[in-house]
mmCIF file of C-alpha atoms and ligand atoms in Angstrom:
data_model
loop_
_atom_site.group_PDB
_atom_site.id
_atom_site.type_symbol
_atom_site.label_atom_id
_atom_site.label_comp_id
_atom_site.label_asym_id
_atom_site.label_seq_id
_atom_site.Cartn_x
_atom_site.Cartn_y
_atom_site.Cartn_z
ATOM 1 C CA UNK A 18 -31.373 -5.476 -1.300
ATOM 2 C CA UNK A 19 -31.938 -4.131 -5.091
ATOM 3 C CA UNK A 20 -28.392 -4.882 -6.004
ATOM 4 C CA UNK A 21 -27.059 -7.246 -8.609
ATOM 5 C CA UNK A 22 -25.580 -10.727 -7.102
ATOM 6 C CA UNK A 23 -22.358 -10.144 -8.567
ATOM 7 C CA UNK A 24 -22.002 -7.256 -6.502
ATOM 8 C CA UNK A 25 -23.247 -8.315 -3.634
ATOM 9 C CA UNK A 26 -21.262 -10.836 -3.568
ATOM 10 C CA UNK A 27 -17.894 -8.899 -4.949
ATOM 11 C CA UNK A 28 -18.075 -6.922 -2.025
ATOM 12 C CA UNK A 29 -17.840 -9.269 0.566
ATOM 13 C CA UNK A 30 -15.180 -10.959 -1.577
ATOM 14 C CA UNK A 31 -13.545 -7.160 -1.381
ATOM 15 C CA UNK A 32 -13.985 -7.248 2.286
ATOM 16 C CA UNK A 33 -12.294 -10.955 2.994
ATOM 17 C CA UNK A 34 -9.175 -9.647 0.619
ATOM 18 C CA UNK A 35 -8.728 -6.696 2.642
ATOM 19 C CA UNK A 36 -8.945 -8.545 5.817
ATOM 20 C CA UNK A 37 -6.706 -11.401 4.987
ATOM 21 C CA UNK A 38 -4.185 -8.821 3.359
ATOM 22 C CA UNK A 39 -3.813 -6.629 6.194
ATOM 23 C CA UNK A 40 -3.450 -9.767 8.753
ATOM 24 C CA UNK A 41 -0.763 -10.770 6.316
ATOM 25 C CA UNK A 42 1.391 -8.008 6.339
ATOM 26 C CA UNK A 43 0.557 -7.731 10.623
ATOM 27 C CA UNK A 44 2.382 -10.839 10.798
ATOM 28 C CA UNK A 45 4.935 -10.913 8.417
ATOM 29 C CA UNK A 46 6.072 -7.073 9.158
ATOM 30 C CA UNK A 47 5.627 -8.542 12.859
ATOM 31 C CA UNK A 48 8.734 -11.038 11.406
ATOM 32 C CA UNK A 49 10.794 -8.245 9.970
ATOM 33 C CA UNK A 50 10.253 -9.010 6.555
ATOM 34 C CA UNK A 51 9.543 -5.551 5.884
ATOM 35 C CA UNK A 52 10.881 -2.671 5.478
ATOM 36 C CA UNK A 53 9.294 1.268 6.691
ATOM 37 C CA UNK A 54 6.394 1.263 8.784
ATOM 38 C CA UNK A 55 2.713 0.274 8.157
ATOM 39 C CA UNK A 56 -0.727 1.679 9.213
ATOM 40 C CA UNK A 57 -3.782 -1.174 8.913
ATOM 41 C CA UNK A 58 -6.993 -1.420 7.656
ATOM 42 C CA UNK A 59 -8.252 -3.845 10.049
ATOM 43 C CA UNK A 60 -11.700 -3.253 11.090
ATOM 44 C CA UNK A 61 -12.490 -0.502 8.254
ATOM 45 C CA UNK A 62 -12.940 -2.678 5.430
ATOM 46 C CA UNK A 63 -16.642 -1.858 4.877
ATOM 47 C CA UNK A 64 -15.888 1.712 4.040
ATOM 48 C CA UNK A 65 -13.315 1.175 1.310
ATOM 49 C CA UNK A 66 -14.926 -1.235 -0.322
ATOM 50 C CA UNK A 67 -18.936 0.081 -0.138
ATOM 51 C CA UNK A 68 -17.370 3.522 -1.473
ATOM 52 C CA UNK A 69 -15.610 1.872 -4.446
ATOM 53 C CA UNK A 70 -18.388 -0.020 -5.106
ATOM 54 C CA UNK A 71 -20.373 3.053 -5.919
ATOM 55 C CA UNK A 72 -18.012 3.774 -8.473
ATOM 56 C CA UNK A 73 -16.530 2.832 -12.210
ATOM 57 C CA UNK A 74 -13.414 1.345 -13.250
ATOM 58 C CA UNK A 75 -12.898 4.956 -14.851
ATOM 59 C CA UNK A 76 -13.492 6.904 -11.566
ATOM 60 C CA UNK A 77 -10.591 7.907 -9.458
ATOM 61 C CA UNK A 78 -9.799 7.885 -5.596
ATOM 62 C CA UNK A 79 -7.341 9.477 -3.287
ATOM 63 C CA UNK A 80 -5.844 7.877 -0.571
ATOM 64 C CA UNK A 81 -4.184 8.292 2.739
ATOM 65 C CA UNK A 82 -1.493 6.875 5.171
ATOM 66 C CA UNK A 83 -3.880 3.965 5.915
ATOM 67 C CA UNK A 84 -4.413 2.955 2.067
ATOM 68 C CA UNK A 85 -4.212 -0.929 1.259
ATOM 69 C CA UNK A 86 -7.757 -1.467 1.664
ATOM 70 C CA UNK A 87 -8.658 1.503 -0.957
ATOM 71 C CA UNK A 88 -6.276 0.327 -3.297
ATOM 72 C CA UNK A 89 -7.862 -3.522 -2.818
ATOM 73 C CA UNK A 90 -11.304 -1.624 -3.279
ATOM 74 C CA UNK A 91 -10.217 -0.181 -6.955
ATOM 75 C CA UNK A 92 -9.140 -3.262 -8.226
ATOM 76 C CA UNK A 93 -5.529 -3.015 -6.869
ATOM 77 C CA UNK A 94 -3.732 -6.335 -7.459
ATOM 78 C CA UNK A 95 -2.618 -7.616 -4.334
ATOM 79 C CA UNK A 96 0.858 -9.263 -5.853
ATOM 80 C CA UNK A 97 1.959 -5.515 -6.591
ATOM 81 C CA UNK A 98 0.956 -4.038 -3.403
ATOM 82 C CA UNK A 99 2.738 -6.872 -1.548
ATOM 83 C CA UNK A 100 6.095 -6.641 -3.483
ATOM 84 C CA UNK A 101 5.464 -2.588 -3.569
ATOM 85 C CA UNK A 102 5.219 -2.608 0.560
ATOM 86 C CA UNK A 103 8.492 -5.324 0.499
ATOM 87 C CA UNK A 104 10.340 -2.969 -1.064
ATOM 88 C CA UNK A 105 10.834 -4.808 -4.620
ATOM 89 C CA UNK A 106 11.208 -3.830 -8.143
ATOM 90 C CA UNK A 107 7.888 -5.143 -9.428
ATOM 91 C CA UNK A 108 6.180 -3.103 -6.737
ATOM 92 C CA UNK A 109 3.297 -0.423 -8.003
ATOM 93 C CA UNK A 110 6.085 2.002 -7.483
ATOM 94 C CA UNK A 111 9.122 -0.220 -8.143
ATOM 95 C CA UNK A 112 9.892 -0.605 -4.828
ATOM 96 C CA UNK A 113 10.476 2.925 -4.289
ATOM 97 C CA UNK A 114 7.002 4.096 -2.599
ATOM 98 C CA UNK A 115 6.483 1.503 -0.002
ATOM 99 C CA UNK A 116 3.329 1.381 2.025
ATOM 100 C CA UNK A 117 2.357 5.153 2.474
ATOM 101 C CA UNK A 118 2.860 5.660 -1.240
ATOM 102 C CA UNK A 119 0.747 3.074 -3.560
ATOM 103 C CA UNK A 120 -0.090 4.679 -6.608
ATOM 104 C CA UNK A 121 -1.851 3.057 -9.925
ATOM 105 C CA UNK A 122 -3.240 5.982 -12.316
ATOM 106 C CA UNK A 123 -4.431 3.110 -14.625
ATOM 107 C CA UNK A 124 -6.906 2.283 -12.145
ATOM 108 C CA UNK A 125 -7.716 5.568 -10.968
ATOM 109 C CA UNK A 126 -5.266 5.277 -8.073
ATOM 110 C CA UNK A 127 -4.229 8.625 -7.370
ATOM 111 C CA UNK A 128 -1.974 8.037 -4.865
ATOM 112 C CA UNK A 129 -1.649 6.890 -1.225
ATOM 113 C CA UNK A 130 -0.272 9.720 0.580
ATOM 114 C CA UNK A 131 1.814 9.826 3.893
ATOM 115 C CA UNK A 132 0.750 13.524 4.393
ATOM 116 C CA UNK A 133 -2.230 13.970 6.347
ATOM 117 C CA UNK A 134 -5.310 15.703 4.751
ATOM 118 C CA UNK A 135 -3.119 15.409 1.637
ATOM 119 C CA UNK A 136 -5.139 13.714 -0.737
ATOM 120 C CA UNK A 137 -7.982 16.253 -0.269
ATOM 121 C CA UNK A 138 -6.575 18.708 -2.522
ATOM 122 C CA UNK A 139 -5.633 16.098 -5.208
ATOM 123 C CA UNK A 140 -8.824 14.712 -5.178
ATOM 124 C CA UNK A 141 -10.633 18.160 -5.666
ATOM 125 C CA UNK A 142 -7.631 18.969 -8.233
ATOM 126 C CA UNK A 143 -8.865 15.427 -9.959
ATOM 127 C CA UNK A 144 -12.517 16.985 -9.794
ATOM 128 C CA UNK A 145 -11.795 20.252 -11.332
ATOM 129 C CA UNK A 146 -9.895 18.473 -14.205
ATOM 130 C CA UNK A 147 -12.458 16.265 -14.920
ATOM 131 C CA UNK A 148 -15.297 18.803 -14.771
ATOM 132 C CA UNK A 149 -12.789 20.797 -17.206
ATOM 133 C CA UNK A 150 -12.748 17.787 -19.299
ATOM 134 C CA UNK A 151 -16.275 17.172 -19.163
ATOM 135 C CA UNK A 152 -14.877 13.071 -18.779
ATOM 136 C CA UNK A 153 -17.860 12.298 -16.537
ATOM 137 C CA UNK A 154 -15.594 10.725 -13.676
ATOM 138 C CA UNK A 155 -16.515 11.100 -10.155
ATOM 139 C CA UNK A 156 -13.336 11.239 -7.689
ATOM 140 C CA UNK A 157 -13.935 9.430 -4.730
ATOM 141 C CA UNK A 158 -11.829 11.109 -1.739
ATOM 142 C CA UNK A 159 -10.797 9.303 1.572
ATOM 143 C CA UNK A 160 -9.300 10.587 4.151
ATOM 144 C CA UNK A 161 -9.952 10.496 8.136
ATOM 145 C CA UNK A 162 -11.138 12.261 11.438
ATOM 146 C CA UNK A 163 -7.536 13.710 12.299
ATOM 147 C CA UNK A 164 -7.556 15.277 8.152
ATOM 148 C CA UNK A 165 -11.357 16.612 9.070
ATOM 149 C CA UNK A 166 -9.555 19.498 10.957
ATOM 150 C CA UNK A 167 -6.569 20.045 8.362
ATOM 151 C CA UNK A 168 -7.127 23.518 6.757
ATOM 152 C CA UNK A 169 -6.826 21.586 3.260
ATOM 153 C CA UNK A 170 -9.922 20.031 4.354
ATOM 154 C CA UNK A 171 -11.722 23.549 4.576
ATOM 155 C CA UNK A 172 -10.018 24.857 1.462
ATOM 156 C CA UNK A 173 -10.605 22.329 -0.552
ATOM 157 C CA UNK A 174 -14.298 21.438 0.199
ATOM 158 C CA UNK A 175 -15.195 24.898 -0.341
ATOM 159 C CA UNK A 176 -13.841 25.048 -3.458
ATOM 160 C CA UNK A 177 -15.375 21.820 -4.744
ATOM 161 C CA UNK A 178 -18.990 23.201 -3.586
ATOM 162 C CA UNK A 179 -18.532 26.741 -5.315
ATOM 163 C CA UNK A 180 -17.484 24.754 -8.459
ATOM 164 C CA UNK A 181 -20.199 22.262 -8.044
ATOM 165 C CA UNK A 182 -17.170 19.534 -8.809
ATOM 166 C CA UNK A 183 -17.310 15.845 -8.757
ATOM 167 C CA UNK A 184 -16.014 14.885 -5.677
ATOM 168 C CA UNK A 185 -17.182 12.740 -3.246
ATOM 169 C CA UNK A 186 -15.032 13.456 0.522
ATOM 170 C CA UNK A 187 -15.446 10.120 2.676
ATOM 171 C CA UNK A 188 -14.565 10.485 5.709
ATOM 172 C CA UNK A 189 -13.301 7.495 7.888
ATOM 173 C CA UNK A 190 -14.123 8.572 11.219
ATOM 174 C CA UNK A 191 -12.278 5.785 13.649
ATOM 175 C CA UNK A 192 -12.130 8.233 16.653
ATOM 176 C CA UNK A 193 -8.684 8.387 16.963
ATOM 177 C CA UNK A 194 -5.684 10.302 15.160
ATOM 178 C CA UNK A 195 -2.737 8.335 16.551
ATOM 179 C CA UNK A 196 -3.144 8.478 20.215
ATOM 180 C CA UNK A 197 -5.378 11.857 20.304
ATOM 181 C CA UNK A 198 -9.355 10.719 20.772
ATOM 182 C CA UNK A 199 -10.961 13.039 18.705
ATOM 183 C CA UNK A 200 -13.588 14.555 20.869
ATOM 184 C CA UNK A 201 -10.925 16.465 22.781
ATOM 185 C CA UNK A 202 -9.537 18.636 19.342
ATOM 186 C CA UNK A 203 -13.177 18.738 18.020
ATOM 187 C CA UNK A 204 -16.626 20.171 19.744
ATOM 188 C CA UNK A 205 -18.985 18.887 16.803
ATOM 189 C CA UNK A 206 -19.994 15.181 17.373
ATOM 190 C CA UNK A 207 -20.862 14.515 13.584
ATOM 191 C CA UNK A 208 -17.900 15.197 10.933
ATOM 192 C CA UNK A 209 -20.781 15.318 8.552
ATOM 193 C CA UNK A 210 -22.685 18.101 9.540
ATOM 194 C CA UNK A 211 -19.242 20.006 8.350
ATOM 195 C CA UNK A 212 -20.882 19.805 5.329
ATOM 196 C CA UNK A 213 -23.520 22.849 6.103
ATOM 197 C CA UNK A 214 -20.861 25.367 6.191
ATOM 198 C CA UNK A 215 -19.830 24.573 2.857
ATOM 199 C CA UNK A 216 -23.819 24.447 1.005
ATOM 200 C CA UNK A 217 -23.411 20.710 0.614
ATOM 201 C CA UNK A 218 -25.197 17.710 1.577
ATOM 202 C CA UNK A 219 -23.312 15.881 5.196
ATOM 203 C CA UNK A 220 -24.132 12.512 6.077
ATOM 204 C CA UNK A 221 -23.163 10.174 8.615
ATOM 205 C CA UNK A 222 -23.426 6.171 8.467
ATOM 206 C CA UNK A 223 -22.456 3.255 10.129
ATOM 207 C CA UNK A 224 -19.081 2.795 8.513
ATOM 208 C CA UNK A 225 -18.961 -0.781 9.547
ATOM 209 C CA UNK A 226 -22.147 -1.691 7.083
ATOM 210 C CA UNK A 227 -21.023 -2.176 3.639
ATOM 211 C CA UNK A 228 -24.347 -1.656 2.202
ATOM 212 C CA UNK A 229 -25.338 1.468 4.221
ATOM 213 C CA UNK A 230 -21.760 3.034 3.057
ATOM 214 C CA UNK A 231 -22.474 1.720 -0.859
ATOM 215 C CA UNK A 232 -25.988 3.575 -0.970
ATOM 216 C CA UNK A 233 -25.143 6.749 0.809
ATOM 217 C CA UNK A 234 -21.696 6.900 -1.877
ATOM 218 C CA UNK A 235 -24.447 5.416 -4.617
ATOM 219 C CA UNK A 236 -26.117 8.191 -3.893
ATOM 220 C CA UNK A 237 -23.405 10.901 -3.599
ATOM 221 C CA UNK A 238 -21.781 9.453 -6.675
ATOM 222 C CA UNK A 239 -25.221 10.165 -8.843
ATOM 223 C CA UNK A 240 -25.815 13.680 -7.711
ATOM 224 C CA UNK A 241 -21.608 14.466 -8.231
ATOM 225 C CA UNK A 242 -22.417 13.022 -12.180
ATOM 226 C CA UNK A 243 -24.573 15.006 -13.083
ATOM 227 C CA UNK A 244 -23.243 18.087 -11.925
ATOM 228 C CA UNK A 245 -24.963 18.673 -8.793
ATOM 229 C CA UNK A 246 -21.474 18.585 -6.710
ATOM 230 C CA UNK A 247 -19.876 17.090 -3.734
ATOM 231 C CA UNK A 248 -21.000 15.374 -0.499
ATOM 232 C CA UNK A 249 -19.411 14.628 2.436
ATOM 233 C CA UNK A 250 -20.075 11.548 3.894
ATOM 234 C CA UNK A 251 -18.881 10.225 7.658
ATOM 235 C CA UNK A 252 -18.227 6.667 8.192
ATOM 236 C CA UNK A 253 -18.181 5.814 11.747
ATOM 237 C CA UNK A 254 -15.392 2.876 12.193
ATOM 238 C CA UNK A 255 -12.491 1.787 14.255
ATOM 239 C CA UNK A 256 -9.394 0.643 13.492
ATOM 240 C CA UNK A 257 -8.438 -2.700 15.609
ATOM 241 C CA UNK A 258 -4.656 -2.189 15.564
ATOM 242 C CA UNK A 259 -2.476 0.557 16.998
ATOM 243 C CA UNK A 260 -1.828 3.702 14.776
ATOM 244 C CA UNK A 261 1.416 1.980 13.132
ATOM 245 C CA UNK A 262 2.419 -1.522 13.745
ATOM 246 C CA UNK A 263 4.975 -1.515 16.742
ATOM 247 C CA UNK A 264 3.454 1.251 18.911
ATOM 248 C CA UNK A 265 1.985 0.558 21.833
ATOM 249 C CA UNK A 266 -1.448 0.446 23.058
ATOM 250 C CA UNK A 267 -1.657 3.144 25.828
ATOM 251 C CA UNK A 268 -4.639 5.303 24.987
ATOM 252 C CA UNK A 269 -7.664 3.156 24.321
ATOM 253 C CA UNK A 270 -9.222 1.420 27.112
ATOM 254 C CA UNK A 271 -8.857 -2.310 25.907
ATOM 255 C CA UNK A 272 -12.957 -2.604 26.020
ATOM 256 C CA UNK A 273 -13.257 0.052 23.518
ATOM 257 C CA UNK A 274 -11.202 -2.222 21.333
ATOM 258 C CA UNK A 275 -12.946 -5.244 22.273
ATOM 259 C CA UNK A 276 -16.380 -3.942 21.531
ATOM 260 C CA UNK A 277 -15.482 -2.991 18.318
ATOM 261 C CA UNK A 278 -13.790 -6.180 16.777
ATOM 262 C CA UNK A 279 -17.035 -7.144 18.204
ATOM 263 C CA UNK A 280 -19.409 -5.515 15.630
ATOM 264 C CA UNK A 281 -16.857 -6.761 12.714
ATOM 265 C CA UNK A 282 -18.414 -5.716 9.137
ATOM 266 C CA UNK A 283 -17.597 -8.858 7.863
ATOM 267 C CA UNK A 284 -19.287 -11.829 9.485
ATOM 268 C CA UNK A 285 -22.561 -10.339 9.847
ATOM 269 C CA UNK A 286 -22.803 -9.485 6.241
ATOM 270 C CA UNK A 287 -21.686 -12.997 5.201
ATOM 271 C CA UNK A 288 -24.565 -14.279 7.404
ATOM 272 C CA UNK A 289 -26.930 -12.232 6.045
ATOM 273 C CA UNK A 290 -25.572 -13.351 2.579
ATOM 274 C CA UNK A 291 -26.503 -17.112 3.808
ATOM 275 C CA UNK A 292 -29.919 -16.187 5.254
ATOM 276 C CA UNK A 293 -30.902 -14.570 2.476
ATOM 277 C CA UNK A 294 -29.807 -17.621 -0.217
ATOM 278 C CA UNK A 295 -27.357 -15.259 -1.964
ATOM 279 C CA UNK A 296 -24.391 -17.972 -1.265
ATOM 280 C CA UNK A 297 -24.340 -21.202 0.604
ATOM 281 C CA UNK A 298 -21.965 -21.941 3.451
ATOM 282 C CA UNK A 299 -19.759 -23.778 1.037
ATOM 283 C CA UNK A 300 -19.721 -21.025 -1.448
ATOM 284 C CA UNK A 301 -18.945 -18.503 0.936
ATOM 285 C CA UNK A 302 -15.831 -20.701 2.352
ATOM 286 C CA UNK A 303 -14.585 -21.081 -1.276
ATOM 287 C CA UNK A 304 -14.674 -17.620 -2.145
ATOM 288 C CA UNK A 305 -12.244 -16.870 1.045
ATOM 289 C CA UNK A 306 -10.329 -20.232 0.407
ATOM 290 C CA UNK A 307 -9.283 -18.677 -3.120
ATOM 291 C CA UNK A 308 -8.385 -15.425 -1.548
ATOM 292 C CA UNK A 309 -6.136 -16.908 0.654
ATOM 293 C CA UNK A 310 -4.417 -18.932 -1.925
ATOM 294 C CA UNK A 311 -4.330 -15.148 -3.714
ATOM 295 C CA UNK A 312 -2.393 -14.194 -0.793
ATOM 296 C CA UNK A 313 -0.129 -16.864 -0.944
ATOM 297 C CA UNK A 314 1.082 -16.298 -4.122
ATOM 298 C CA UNK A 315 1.241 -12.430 -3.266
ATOM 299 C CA UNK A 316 3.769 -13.552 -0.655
ATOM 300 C CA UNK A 317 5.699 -15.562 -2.792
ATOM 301 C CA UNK A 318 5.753 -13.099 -5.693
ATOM 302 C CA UNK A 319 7.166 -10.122 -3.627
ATOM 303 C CA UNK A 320 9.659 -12.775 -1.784
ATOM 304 C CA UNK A 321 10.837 -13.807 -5.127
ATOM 305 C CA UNK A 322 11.138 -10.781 -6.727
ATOM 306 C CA UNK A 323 14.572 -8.507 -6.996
ATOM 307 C CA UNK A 324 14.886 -5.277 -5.671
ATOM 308 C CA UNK A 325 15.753 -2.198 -7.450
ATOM 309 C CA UNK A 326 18.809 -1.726 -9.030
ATOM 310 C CA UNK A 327 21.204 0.818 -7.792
ATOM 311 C CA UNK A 328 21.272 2.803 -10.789
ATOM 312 C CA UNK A 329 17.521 3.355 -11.013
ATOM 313 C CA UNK A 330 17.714 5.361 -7.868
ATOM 314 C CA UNK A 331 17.353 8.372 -9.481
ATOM 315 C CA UNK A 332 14.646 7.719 -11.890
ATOM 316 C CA UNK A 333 10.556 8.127 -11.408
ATOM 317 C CA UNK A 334 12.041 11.293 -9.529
ATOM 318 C CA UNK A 335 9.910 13.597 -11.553
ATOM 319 C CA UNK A 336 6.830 13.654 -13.604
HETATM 320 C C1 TPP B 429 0.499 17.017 7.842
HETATM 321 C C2 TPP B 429 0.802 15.910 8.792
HETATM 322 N N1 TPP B 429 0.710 16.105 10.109
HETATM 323 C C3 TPP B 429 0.963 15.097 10.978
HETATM 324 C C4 TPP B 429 1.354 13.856 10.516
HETATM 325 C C5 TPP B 429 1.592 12.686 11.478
HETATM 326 N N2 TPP B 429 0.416 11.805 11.440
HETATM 327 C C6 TPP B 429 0.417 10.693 10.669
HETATM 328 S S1 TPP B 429 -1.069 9.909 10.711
HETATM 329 C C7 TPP B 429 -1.711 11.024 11.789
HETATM 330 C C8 TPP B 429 -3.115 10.901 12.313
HETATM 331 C C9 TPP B 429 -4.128 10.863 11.257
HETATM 332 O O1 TPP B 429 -5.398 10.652 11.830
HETATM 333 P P1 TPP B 429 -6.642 10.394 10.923
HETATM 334 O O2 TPP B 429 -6.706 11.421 9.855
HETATM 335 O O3 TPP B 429 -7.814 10.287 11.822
HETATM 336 O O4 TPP B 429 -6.330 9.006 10.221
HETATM 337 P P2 TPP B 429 -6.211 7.534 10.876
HETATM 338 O O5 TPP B 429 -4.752 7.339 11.203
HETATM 339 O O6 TPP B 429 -7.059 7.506 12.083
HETATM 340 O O7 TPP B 429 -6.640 6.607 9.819
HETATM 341 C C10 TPP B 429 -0.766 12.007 12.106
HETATM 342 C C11 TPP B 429 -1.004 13.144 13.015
HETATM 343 C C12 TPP B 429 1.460 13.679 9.113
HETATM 344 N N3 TPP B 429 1.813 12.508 8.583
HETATM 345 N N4 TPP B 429 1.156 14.705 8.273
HETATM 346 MG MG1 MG B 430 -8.667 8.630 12.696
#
């Protein structure tokens, strides 16, 4: 791997925070401590954070329903997210966005979005304005199988290839929207090779490898800088949980599942990490010792903090 250690090893640190965020909230929505409803990451946390890796603090992304782990990716801080998804005044959104709704423009968060296939447009909106403003930032746009068939999808690719705009359209195939398998609503087996009705380059990885989804966005990323426009790239994943937390599990035969949490992204990266001498056992078990401890404080900040006051409920309405 041609890679700098500190990024190496900042992904699977990425990776471990994701994981041990999105058990968190399982179990502690699971308790009723929140509020709305929340969609996990679990089991997709090589694609947020490979993608992100590929960009700069000054890029952007788009988001979707299922966003934590993107939001982790771009340097999200988890204390904000966690008070943001309980509901409380020092939330990203002051407690007024929950889950589905995370947005940092600081960090080039533009937006979780409970709207399916609705951060496509933003994110080829994002491209055309920074094209237009010659700023040299790449927008990274994520979004899943189900949003593949939304006619934003279409409209907005198209666009971004006529324009040549710098967008890069990662899709998270997990072969499911809700409850409908995907092969049933669509005939091609590759999401990617979408990309040849729109002139640009369609390529599909193994989502669940953080390094194969950081050089196929390295590589998107480059060409989408200088001006040579958008890819589309398919991530083949699964998510572990059900759609939402609470719904049942009637639609996916329970060795599907099973086979999947089998071929995790993280423990076979974090051996690979030890075989190759890039951390030692004990380093590795530090680095996720201090992201739990992150977590704990996460908890205790968005138990601890108020919620919003009654008379801010009509502010933030409009920008
Ligand atoms: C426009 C729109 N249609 C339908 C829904 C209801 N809905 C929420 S998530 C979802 C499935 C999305 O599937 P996919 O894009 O594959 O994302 P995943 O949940 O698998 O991450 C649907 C149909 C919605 N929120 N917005
Ligand atoms: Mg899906």
């Amino acid at each position: 791997m041609d890679l700098p250690r500190d990024k190496i090893v900042s992904m699977y640190e990425g990776m471990l925070k994701i994981r041990h965020f999105e058990s968190r909230v399982r179990d502690l929505f699971a308790a009723g401590e929140m509020p709305g409803f929340v969609h996990l990451y679990l089991g997709q946390e090589a694609v947020a954070v490979g993608a992100c890796a590929a960009i700069e603090a000054g890029d952007c992304i788009t988001s979707t329903h299922r966003g934590h782990g993107h939001i982790i990716a771009k340097g999200g801080d988890v204390k904000r997210m966690m008070a943001e998804l309980y509901g409380k005044a020092t939330g990203y959104n002051k407690g007024k966005g929950g889950s589905m709704h995370i947005a940092a423009p600081s960090l080039g968060i533009l937006g979780a979005n409970g709207i399916v296939g609705g951060g496509i447009p933003i994110a080829t909106g994002a491209g055309l304005s920074a094209k237009l403003r010659q700023s040299g930032q790449v927008i990274v746009c994520f979004f899943g199988d189900g949003a593949s068939n939304q006619g934003t999808f279409h409209e907005s690719v198209n666009i971004a290839s006529a324009f040549d705009l710098p967008v890069v359209y990662v899709c998270e195939n997990n072969l499911y929207g809700v409850g409908t398998r995907q092969t049933n609503v669509r005939k091609v087996e590759d999401i990617a090779d979408r990309g040849v009705g729109y002139g640009i380059p369609g390529l599909a990885v193994d989502g669940n490898d953080v390094i194969a989804v950081y050089e196929a966005c390295k590589e998107a990323v480059d060409r989408a800088r200088e001006s040579s426009g958008p890819t589309l790239i398919e991530c083949k994943t699964y998510r572990w949980q059900t759609h939402f937390e609470g719904e049942p599990d009637t639609y996916r035969p329970p060795e599907e599942v099973a086979a999947w949490v089998q071929r995790e992204p993280i423990g076979p990266y974090r051996r690979m990490l030890i075989d190759q001498g890039i951390l030692t056992e004990a380093e590795a078990d530090e680095i996720e010792a201090h992201v739990v401890e992150e977590l704990d404080q996460a908890v205790d900040f968005a138990r601890n903090s108020p919620l919003p006051a009654p008379e801010t409920a009509l502010e933030d309405l409009w920008a």
